[in-house]
Amino acid sequence: MQIVVDLNRCQGYAQCVFLAPRVFELHGEEALMYAPAVPGEQHEHVRRAAAACPVQAILVGEPAGDRAAPSGAGSPADAGPSSGAGGGRAGVDGR
């Protein structure tokens, strides 16, 4: 399982920190830190945290390597430019 927090939406309510403290940490009032790759034993906690987020800022999915590509799928070059998003350490307001 992979997660990304949309830092443009996140308002720092910290519900994710209460429900999945091994994945999300709030440092100060504005810095949310999280692990983009979620360990198996934390999947249910993260699903609950995503559901509890008042602004639905937590995006949950599977890594691209964990699912088979549909037949006829194009090459990675066909996918377009990468946004560089992927979680990590950032301020809640996206700075």
PDB file of N, CA and C in Angstrom:
ATOM      1  N   MET A   1       0.849  -1.180   0.000  1.00  0.00           N
ATOM      2  CA  MET A   1       0.000   0.000   0.000  1.00  0.00           C
ATOM      3  C   MET A   1       0.890   1.236   0.000  1.00  0.00           C
ATOM      4  N   GLN A   2       0.507   2.207  -0.807  1.00  0.00           N
ATOM      5  CA  GLN A   2       1.187   3.488  -0.873  1.00  0.00           C
ATOM      6  C   GLN A   2       0.188   4.583  -0.505  1.00  0.00           C
ATOM      7  N   ILE A   3       0.681   5.638   0.102  1.00  0.00           N
ATOM      8  CA  ILE A   3      -0.179   6.780   0.404  1.00  0.00           C
ATOM      9  C   ILE A   3       0.498   8.068  -0.032  1.00  0.00           C
ATOM     10  N   VAL A   4      -0.327   9.048  -0.311  1.00  0.00           N
ATOM     11  CA  VAL A   4       0.125  10.405  -0.586  1.00  0.00           C
ATOM     12  C   VAL A   4      -0.843  11.321   0.139  1.00  0.00           C
ATOM     13  N   VAL A   5      -0.313  12.311   0.820  1.00  0.00           N
ATOM     14  CA  VAL A   5      -1.161  13.306   1.464  1.00  0.00           C
ATOM     15  C   VAL A   5      -1.159  14.545   0.578  1.00  0.00           C
ATOM     16  N   ASP A   6      -2.333  14.982   0.186  1.00  0.00           N
ATOM     17  CA  ASP A   6      -2.484  16.202  -0.605  1.00  0.00           C
ATOM     18  C   ASP A   6      -2.304  17.372   0.356  1.00  0.00           C
ATOM     19  N   LEU A   7      -1.124  17.943   0.344  1.00  0.00           N
ATOM     20  CA  LEU A   7      -0.788  19.003   1.299  1.00  0.00           C
ATOM     21  C   LEU A   7      -1.499  20.313   0.992  1.00  0.00           C
ATOM     22  N   ASN A   8      -2.103  20.413  -0.189  1.00  0.00           N
ATOM     23  CA  ASN A   8      -2.927  21.584  -0.482  1.00  0.00           C
ATOM     24  C   ASN A   8      -4.273  21.486   0.229  1.00  0.00           C
ATOM     25  N   ARG A   9      -4.727  20.265   0.484  1.00  0.00           N
ATOM     26  CA  ARG A   9      -5.997  20.056   1.193  1.00  0.00           C
ATOM     27  C   ARG A   9      -5.807  19.954   2.697  1.00  0.00           C
ATOM     28  N   CYS A  10      -4.717  19.314   3.126  1.00  0.00           N
ATOM     29  CA  CYS A  10      -4.485  19.036   4.547  1.00  0.00           C
ATOM     30  C   CYS A  10      -4.552  20.326   5.360  1.00  0.00           C
ATOM     31  N   GLN A  11      -5.341  20.289   6.416  1.00  0.00           N
ATOM     32  CA  GLN A  11      -5.491  21.451   7.296  1.00  0.00           C
ATOM     33  C   GLN A  11      -4.899  21.207   8.681  1.00  0.00           C
ATOM     34  N   GLY A  12      -4.233  20.078   8.871  1.00  0.00           N
ATOM     35  CA  GLY A  12      -3.576  19.802  10.131  1.00  0.00           C
ATOM     36  C   GLY A  12      -4.497  19.371  11.255  1.00  0.00           C
ATOM     37  N   TYR A  13      -5.656  18.780  10.933  1.00  0.00           N
ATOM     38  CA  TYR A  13      -6.568  18.300  11.974  1.00  0.00           C
ATOM     39  C   TYR A  13      -5.967  17.134  12.766  1.00  0.00           C
ATOM     40  N   ALA A  14      -5.035  16.419  12.170  1.00  0.00           N
ATOM     41  CA  ALA A  14      -4.261  15.346  12.808  1.00  0.00           C
ATOM     42  C   ALA A  14      -5.069  14.111  13.180  1.00  0.00           C
ATOM     43  N   GLN A  15      -6.213  13.899  12.574  1.00  0.00           N
ATOM     44  CA  GLN A  15      -6.957  12.665  12.831  1.00  0.00           C
ATOM     45  C   GLN A  15      -6.128  11.455  12.405  1.00  0.00           C
ATOM     46  N   CYS A  16      -5.338  11.611  11.340  1.00  0.00           N
ATOM     47  CA  CYS A  16      -4.490  10.519  10.865  1.00  0.00           C
ATOM     48  C   CYS A  16      -3.447  10.137  11.920  1.00  0.00           C
ATOM     49  N   VAL A  17      -2.934  11.122  12.622  1.00  0.00           N
ATOM     50  CA  VAL A  17      -1.924  10.871  13.651  1.00  0.00           C
ATOM     51  C   VAL A  17      -2.508  10.042  14.789  1.00  0.00           C
ATOM     52  N   PHE A  18      -3.741  10.324  15.156  1.00  0.00           N
ATOM     53  CA  PHE A  18      -4.385   9.576  16.236  1.00  0.00           C
ATOM     54  C   PHE A  18      -4.711   8.149  15.819  1.00  0.00           C
ATOM     55  N   LEU A  19      -5.095   7.948  14.556  1.00  0.00           N
ATOM     56  CA  LEU A  19      -5.533   6.632  14.096  1.00  0.00           C
ATOM     57  C   LEU A  19      -4.406   5.759  13.551  1.00  0.00           C
ATOM     58  N   ALA A  20      -3.324   6.354  13.085  1.00  0.00           N
ATOM     59  CA  ALA A  20      -2.191   5.582  12.555  1.00  0.00           C
ATOM     60  C   ALA A  20      -0.875   6.248  12.964  1.00  0.00           C
ATOM     61  N   PRO A  21      -0.572   6.250  14.266  1.00  0.00           N
ATOM     62  CA  PRO A  21       0.612   6.965  14.743  1.00  0.00           C
ATOM     63  C   PRO A  21       1.940   6.379  14.268  1.00  0.00           C
ATOM     64  N   ARG A  22       1.946   5.150  13.799  1.00  0.00           N
ATOM     65  CA  ARG A  22       3.195   4.576  13.280  1.00  0.00           C
ATOM     66  C   ARG A  22       3.467   5.014  11.847  1.00  0.00           C
ATOM     67  N   VAL A  23       2.492   5.629  11.216  1.00  0.00           N
ATOM     68  CA  VAL A  23       2.650   6.073   9.833  1.00  0.00           C
ATOM     69  C   VAL A  23       2.697   7.595   9.731  1.00  0.00           C
ATOM     70  N   PHE A  24       1.881   8.288  10.527  1.00  0.00           N
ATOM     71  CA  PHE A  24       1.786   9.748  10.478  1.00  0.00           C
ATOM     72  C   PHE A  24       2.317  10.367  11.761  1.00  0.00           C
ATOM     73  N   GLU A  25       3.037  11.483  11.615  1.00  0.00           N
ATOM     74  CA  GLU A  25       3.524  12.237  12.772  1.00  0.00           C
ATOM     75  C   GLU A  25       3.306  13.717  12.498  1.00  0.00           C
ATOM     76  N   LEU A  26       2.897  14.440  13.505  1.00  0.00           N
ATOM     77  CA  LEU A  26       2.763  15.888  13.385  1.00  0.00           C
ATOM     78  C   LEU A  26       3.878  16.521  14.197  1.00  0.00           C
ATOM     79  N   HIS A  27       4.694  17.306  13.540  1.00  0.00           N
ATOM     80  CA  HIS A  27       5.793  18.001  14.206  1.00  0.00           C
ATOM     81  C   HIS A  27       5.447  19.475  14.250  1.00  0.00           C
ATOM     82  N   GLY A  28       5.312  19.995  15.448  1.00  0.00           N
ATOM     83  CA  GLY A  28       4.876  21.376  15.591  1.00  0.00           C
ATOM     84  C   GLY A  28       3.421  21.474  15.159  1.00  0.00           C
ATOM     85  N   GLU A  29       3.032  22.611  14.668  1.00  0.00           N
ATOM     86  CA  GLU A  29       1.653  22.805  14.240  1.00  0.00           C
ATOM     87  C   GLU A  29       1.479  22.697  12.730  1.00  0.00           C
ATOM     88  N   GLU A  30       2.596  22.655  11.987  1.00  0.00           N
ATOM     89  CA  GLU A  30       2.463  22.713  10.543  1.00  0.00           C
ATOM     90  C   GLU A  30       3.182  21.631   9.772  1.00  0.00           C
ATOM     91  N   ALA A  31       3.936  20.773  10.384  1.00  0.00           N
ATOM     92  CA  ALA A  31       4.731  19.806   9.635  1.00  0.00           C
ATOM     93  C   ALA A  31       4.201  18.390   9.828  1.00  0.00           C
ATOM     94  N   LEU A  32       3.547  17.868   8.812  1.00  0.00           N
ATOM     95  CA  LEU A  32       3.072  16.490   8.825  1.00  0.00           C
ATOM     96  C   LEU A  32       4.118  15.629   8.145  1.00  0.00           C
ATOM     97  N   MET A  33       4.532  14.576   8.832  1.00  0.00           N
ATOM     98  CA  MET A  33       5.469  13.621   8.258  1.00  0.00           C
ATOM     99  C   MET A  33       4.752  12.288   8.160  1.00  0.00           C
ATOM    100  N   TYR A  34       5.054  11.532   7.104  1.00  0.00           N
ATOM    101  CA  TYR A  34       4.416  10.233   6.943  1.00  0.00           C
ATOM    102  C   TYR A  34       5.290   9.337   6.085  1.00  0.00           C
ATOM    103  N   ALA A  35       5.041   8.051   6.206  1.00  0.00           N
ATOM    104  CA  ALA A  35       5.757   7.058   5.420  1.00  0.00           C
ATOM    105  C   ALA A  35       4.912   6.714   4.197  1.00  0.00           C
ATOM    106  N   PRO A  36       5.369   7.041   2.982  1.00  0.00           N
ATOM    107  CA  PRO A  36       4.569   6.779   1.789  1.00  0.00           C
ATOM    108  C   PRO A  36       4.310   5.287   1.548  1.00  0.00           C
ATOM    109  N   ALA A  37       5.260   4.436   1.920  1.00  0.00           N
ATOM    110  CA  ALA A  37       5.073   2.990   1.790  1.00  0.00           C
ATOM    111  C   ALA A  37       4.619   2.463   3.149  1.00  0.00           C
ATOM    112  N   VAL A  38       3.406   1.933   3.198  1.00  0.00           N
ATOM    113  CA  VAL A  38       2.798   1.521   4.463  1.00  0.00           C
ATOM    114  C   VAL A  38       3.045   0.031   4.707  1.00  0.00           C
ATOM    115  N   PRO A  39       3.599  -0.323   5.886  1.00  0.00           N
ATOM    116  CA  PRO A  39       3.789  -1.739   6.217  1.00  0.00           C
ATOM    117  C   PRO A  39       2.446  -2.461   6.315  1.00  0.00           C
ATOM    118  N   GLY A  40       2.431  -3.741   6.009  1.00  0.00           N
ATOM    119  CA  GLY A  40       1.212  -4.540   5.988  1.00  0.00           C
ATOM    120  C   GLY A  40       0.378  -4.469   7.248  1.00  0.00           C
ATOM    121  N   GLU A  41       1.017  -4.463   8.402  1.00  0.00           N
ATOM    122  CA  GLU A  41       0.257  -4.452   9.654  1.00  0.00           C
ATOM    123  C   GLU A  41      -0.414  -3.104   9.923  1.00  0.00           C
ATOM    124  N   GLN A  42      -0.088  -2.090   9.133  1.00  0.00           N
ATOM    125  CA  GLN A  42      -0.672  -0.761   9.322  1.00  0.00           C
ATOM    126  C   GLN A  42      -1.760  -0.424   8.297  1.00  0.00           C
ATOM    127  N   HIS A  43      -2.035  -1.323   7.365  1.00  0.00           N
ATOM    128  CA  HIS A  43      -3.000  -1.031   6.296  1.00  0.00           C
ATOM    129  C   HIS A  43      -4.372  -0.626   6.832  1.00  0.00           C
ATOM    130  N   GLU A  44      -4.912  -1.376   7.766  1.00  0.00           N
ATOM    131  CA  GLU A  44      -6.253  -1.063   8.283  1.00  0.00           C
ATOM    132  C   GLU A  44      -6.261   0.271   9.031  1.00  0.00           C
ATOM    133  N   HIS A  45      -5.206   0.533   9.782  1.00  0.00           N
ATOM    134  CA  HIS A  45      -5.102   1.816  10.492  1.00  0.00           C
ATOM    135  C   HIS A  45      -5.094   2.980   9.499  1.00  0.00           C
ATOM    136  N   VAL A  46      -4.359   2.824   8.415  1.00  0.00           N
ATOM    137  CA  VAL A  46      -4.264   3.888   7.413  1.00  0.00           C
ATOM    138  C   VAL A  46      -5.595   4.065   6.686  1.00  0.00           C
ATOM    139  N   ARG A  47      -6.281   2.967   6.377  1.00  0.00           N
ATOM    140  CA  ARG A  47      -7.602   3.087   5.745  1.00  0.00           C
ATOM    141  C   ARG A  47      -8.565   3.866   6.647  1.00  0.00           C
ATOM    142  N   ARG A  48      -8.524   3.579   7.936  1.00  0.00           N
ATOM    143  CA  ARG A  48      -9.380   4.310   8.877  1.00  0.00           C
ATOM    144  C   ARG A  48      -8.977   5.775   8.962  1.00  0.00           C
ATOM    145  N   ALA A  49      -7.675   6.037   8.959  1.00  0.00           N
ATOM    146  CA  ALA A  49      -7.190   7.420   9.009  1.00  0.00           C
ATOM    147  C   ALA A  49      -7.638   8.189   7.767  1.00  0.00           C
ATOM    148  N   ALA A  50      -7.541   7.553   6.599  1.00  0.00           N
ATOM    149  CA  ALA A  50      -7.967   8.213   5.359  1.00  0.00           C
ATOM    150  C   ALA A  50      -9.464   8.509   5.391  1.00  0.00           C
ATOM    151  N   ALA A  51     -10.247   7.564   5.894  1.00  0.00           N
ATOM    152  CA  ALA A  51     -11.697   7.758   5.976  1.00  0.00           C
ATOM    153  C   ALA A  51     -12.062   8.851   6.985  1.00  0.00           C
ATOM    154  N   ALA A  52     -11.255   9.009   8.033  1.00  0.00           N
ATOM    155  CA  ALA A  52     -11.556   9.978   9.082  1.00  0.00           C
ATOM    156  C   ALA A  52     -11.064  11.388   8.762  1.00  0.00           C
ATOM    157  N   CYS A  53     -10.240  11.539   7.746  1.00  0.00           N
ATOM    158  CA  CYS A  53      -9.705  12.866   7.415  1.00  0.00           C
ATOM    159  C   CYS A  53     -10.845  13.799   7.029  1.00  0.00           C
ATOM    160  N   PRO A  54     -11.032  14.899   7.762  1.00  0.00           N
ATOM    161  CA  PRO A  54     -12.145  15.812   7.484  1.00  0.00           C
ATOM    162  C   PRO A  54     -12.126  16.424   6.087  1.00  0.00           C
ATOM    163  N   VAL A  55     -10.942  16.544   5.486  1.00  0.00           N
ATOM    164  CA  VAL A  55     -10.841  17.148   4.157  1.00  0.00           C
ATOM    165  C   VAL A  55     -10.438  16.144   3.082  1.00  0.00           C
ATOM    166  N   GLN A  56     -10.426  14.851   3.440  1.00  0.00           N
ATOM    167  CA  GLN A  56     -10.093  13.766   2.503  1.00  0.00           C
ATOM    168  C   GLN A  56      -8.773  14.022   1.773  1.00  0.00           C
ATOM    169  N   ALA A  57      -7.731  14.350   2.539  1.00  0.00           N
ATOM    170  CA  ALA A  57      -6.425  14.679   1.968  1.00  0.00           C
ATOM    171  C   ALA A  57      -5.522  13.470   1.781  1.00  0.00           C
ATOM    172  N   ILE A  58      -5.907  12.304   2.312  1.00  0.00           N
ATOM    173  CA  ILE A  58      -5.051  11.123   2.242  1.00  0.00           C
ATOM    174  C   ILE A  58      -5.506  10.246   1.082  1.00  0.00           C
ATOM    175  N   LEU A  59      -4.612  10.034   0.129  1.00  0.00           N
ATOM    176  CA  LEU A  59      -4.886   9.200  -1.031  1.00  0.00           C
ATOM    177  C   LEU A  59      -4.216   7.849  -0.807  1.00  0.00           C
ATOM    178  N   VAL A  60      -4.977   6.778  -0.902  1.00  0.00           N
ATOM    179  CA  VAL A  60      -4.483   5.430  -0.635  1.00  0.00           C
ATOM    180  C   VAL A  60      -4.526   4.628  -1.924  1.00  0.00           C
ATOM    181  N   GLY A  61      -3.461   3.883  -2.198  1.00  0.00           N
ATOM    182  CA  GLY A  61      -3.427   3.040  -3.388  1.00  0.00           C
ATOM    183  C   GLY A  61      -2.373   1.966  -3.266  1.00  0.00           C
ATOM    184  N   GLU A  62      -2.238   1.199  -4.315  1.00  0.00           N
ATOM    185  CA  GLU A  62      -1.231   0.153  -4.376  1.00  0.00           C
ATOM    186  C   GLU A  62      -0.079   0.641  -5.252  1.00  0.00           C
ATOM    187  N   PRO A  63       1.158   0.241  -4.914  1.00  0.00           N
ATOM    188  CA  PRO A  63       2.288   0.620  -5.766  1.00  0.00           C
ATOM    189  C   PRO A  63       2.096   0.057  -7.167  1.00  0.00           C
ATOM    190  N   ALA A  64       2.604   0.730  -8.169  1.00  0.00           N
ATOM    191  CA  ALA A  64       2.434   0.324  -9.563  1.00  0.00           C
ATOM    192  C   ALA A  64       2.941  -1.093  -9.800  1.00  0.00           C
ATOM    193  N   GLY A  65       3.987  -1.527  -9.126  1.00  0.00           N
ATOM    194  CA  GLY A  65       4.541  -2.866  -9.318  1.00  0.00           C
ATOM    195  C   GLY A  65       3.689  -3.971  -8.737  1.00  0.00           C
ATOM    196  N   ASP A  66       2.681  -3.637  -7.921  1.00  0.00           N
ATOM    197  CA  ASP A  66       1.858  -4.647  -7.275  1.00  0.00           C
ATOM    198  C   ASP A  66       0.654  -5.070  -8.099  1.00  0.00           C
ATOM    199  N   ARG A  67       0.469  -4.487  -9.266  1.00  0.00           N
ATOM    200  CA  ARG A  67      -0.653  -4.890 -10.098  1.00  0.00           C
ATOM    201  C   ARG A  67      -0.164  -5.091 -11.522  1.00  0.00           C
ATOM    202  N   ALA A  68      -0.814  -5.959 -12.229  1.00  0.00           N
ATOM    203  CA  ALA A  68      -0.415  -6.246 -13.597  1.00  0.00           C
ATOM    204  C   ALA A  68      -0.913  -5.141 -14.522  1.00  0.00           C
ATOM    205  N   ALA A  69      -0.102  -4.796 -15.505  1.00  0.00           N
ATOM    206  CA  ALA A  69      -0.506  -3.779 -16.478  1.00  0.00           C
ATOM    207  C   ALA A  69      -1.537  -4.381 -17.423  1.00  0.00           C
ATOM    208  N   PRO A  70      -2.545  -3.616 -17.802  1.00  0.00           N
ATOM    209  CA  PRO A  70      -3.535  -4.133 -18.735  1.00  0.00           C
ATOM    210  C   PRO A  70      -2.877  -4.450 -20.073  1.00  0.00           C
ATOM    211  N   SER A  71      -3.398  -5.433 -20.787  1.00  0.00           N
ATOM    212  CA  SER A  71      -2.828  -5.775 -22.080  1.00  0.00           C
ATOM    213  C   SER A  71      -2.959  -4.581 -23.006  1.00  0.00           C
ATOM    214  N   GLY A  72      -1.914  -4.368 -23.784  1.00  0.00           N
ATOM    215  CA  GLY A  72      -1.927  -3.245 -24.702  1.00  0.00           C
ATOM    216  C   GLY A  72      -1.516  -1.936 -24.055  1.00  0.00           C
ATOM    217  N   ALA A  73      -1.059  -1.993 -22.813  1.00  0.00           N
ATOM    218  CA  ALA A  73      -0.644  -0.759 -22.136  1.00  0.00           C
ATOM    219  C   ALA A  73       0.592  -0.209 -22.811  1.00  0.00           C
ATOM    220  N   GLY A  74       0.675   1.089 -22.868  1.00  0.00           N
ATOM    221  CA  GLY A  74       1.803   1.745 -23.516  1.00  0.00           C
ATOM    222  C   GLY A  74       3.048   1.702 -22.661  1.00  0.00           C
ATOM    223  N   SER A  75       4.125   2.197 -23.211  1.00  0.00           N
ATOM    224  CA  SER A  75       5.388   2.236 -22.483  1.00  0.00           C
ATOM    225  C   SER A  75       5.338   3.369 -21.457  1.00  0.00           C
ATOM    226  N   PRO A  76       6.281   3.373 -20.508  1.00  0.00           N
ATOM    227  CA  PRO A  76       6.295   4.463 -19.519  1.00  0.00           C
ATOM    228  C   PRO A  76       6.399   5.837 -20.180  1.00  0.00           C
ATOM    229  N   ALA A  77       7.010   5.920 -21.356  1.00  0.00           N
ATOM    230  CA  ALA A  77       7.119   7.205 -22.040  1.00  0.00           C
ATOM    231  C   ALA A  77       5.747   7.719 -22.453  1.00  0.00           C
ATOM    232  N   ASP A  78       4.790   6.819 -22.667  1.00  0.00           N
ATOM    233  CA  ASP A  78       3.441   7.210 -23.053  1.00  0.00           C
ATOM    234  C   ASP A  78       2.641   7.787 -21.897  1.00  0.00           C
ATOM    235  N   ALA A  79       3.128   7.594 -20.684  1.00  0.00           N
ATOM    236  CA  ALA A  79       2.366   7.983 -19.500  1.00  0.00           C
ATOM    237  C   ALA A  79       2.392   9.481 -19.243  1.00  0.00           C
ATOM    238  N   GLY A  80       3.290  10.211 -19.885  1.00  0.00           N
ATOM    239  CA  GLY A  80       3.364  11.643 -19.652  1.00  0.00           C
ATOM    240  C   GLY A  80       4.369  11.967 -18.567  1.00  0.00           C
ATOM    241  N   PRO A  81       4.567  13.236 -18.280  1.00  0.00           N
ATOM    242  CA  PRO A  81       5.570  13.636 -17.291  1.00  0.00           C
ATOM    243  C   PRO A  81       5.153  13.266 -15.880  1.00  0.00           C
ATOM    244  N   SER A  82       6.140  13.023 -15.058  1.00  0.00           N
ATOM    245  CA  SER A  82       5.897  12.701 -13.657  1.00  0.00           C
ATOM    246  C   SER A  82       5.760  13.983 -12.861  1.00  0.00           C
ATOM    247  N   SER A  83       4.837  13.971 -11.902  1.00  0.00           N
ATOM    248  CA  SER A  83       4.641  15.162 -11.085  1.00  0.00           C
ATOM    249  C   SER A  83       5.669  15.271  -9.982  1.00  0.00           C
ATOM    250  N   GLY A  84       6.341  14.162  -9.667  1.00  0.00           N
ATOM    251  CA  GLY A  84       7.306  14.180  -8.588  1.00  0.00           C
ATOM    252  C   GLY A  84       6.662  14.035  -7.225  1.00  0.00           C
ATOM    253  N   ALA A  85       5.339  13.893  -7.154  1.00  0.00           N
ATOM    254  CA  ALA A  85       4.647  13.735  -5.869  1.00  0.00           C
ATOM    255  C   ALA A  85       4.925  12.351  -5.328  1.00  0.00           C
ATOM    256  N   GLY A  86       4.827  12.195  -4.014  1.00  0.00           N
ATOM    257  CA  GLY A  86       5.055  10.888  -3.444  1.00  0.00           C
ATOM    258  C   GLY A  86       5.114  10.907  -1.947  1.00  0.00           C
ATOM    259  N   GLY A  87       4.764  12.000  -1.341  1.00  0.00           N
ATOM    260  CA  GLY A  87       4.754  12.044   0.107  1.00  0.00           C
ATOM    261  C   GLY A  87       6.103  12.358   0.671  1.00  0.00           C
ATOM    262  N   GLY A  88       6.278  12.147   1.925  1.00  0.00           N
ATOM    263  CA  GLY A  88       7.514  12.422   2.588  1.00  0.00           C
ATOM    264  C   GLY A  88       7.330  13.455   3.668  1.00  0.00           C
ATOM    265  N   ARG A  89       8.262  14.375   3.714  1.00  0.00           N
ATOM    266  CA  ARG A  89       8.257  15.363   4.785  1.00  0.00           C
ATOM    267  C   ARG A  89       7.987  16.728   4.179  1.00  0.00           C
ATOM    268  N   ALA A  90       6.945  17.359   4.641  1.00  0.00           N
ATOM    269  CA  ALA A  90       6.607  18.693   4.127  1.00  0.00           C
ATOM    270  C   ALA A  90       5.732  19.398   5.133  1.00  0.00           C
ATOM    271  N   GLY A  91       5.603  20.692   4.957  1.00  0.00           N
ATOM    272  CA  GLY A  91       4.716  21.459   5.804  1.00  0.00           C
ATOM    273  C   GLY A  91       3.272  21.174   5.430  1.00  0.00           C
ATOM    274  N   VAL A  92       2.373  21.307   6.375  1.00  0.00           N
ATOM    275  CA  VAL A  92       0.965  21.048   6.127  1.00  0.00           C
ATOM    276  C   VAL A  92       0.421  21.951   5.032  1.00  0.00           C
ATOM    277  N   ASP A  93       0.909  23.170   4.958  1.00  0.00           N
ATOM    278  CA  ASP A  93       0.386  24.088   3.960  1.00  0.00           C
ATOM    279  C   ASP A  93       1.099  23.950   2.618  1.00  0.00           C
ATOM    280  N   GLY A  94       1.946  22.910   2.466  1.00  0.00           N
ATOM    281  CA  GLY A  94       2.587  22.629   1.190  1.00  0.00           C
ATOM    282  C   GLY A  94       3.841  23.441   0.896  1.00  0.00           C
ATOM    283  N   ARG A  95       4.338  24.147   1.864  1.00  0.00           N
ATOM    284  CA  ARG A  95       5.564  24.925   1.637  1.00  0.00           C
ATOM    285  C   ARG A  95       6.781  24.094   1.860  1.00  0.00           C
TER     286      ARG A  95
END
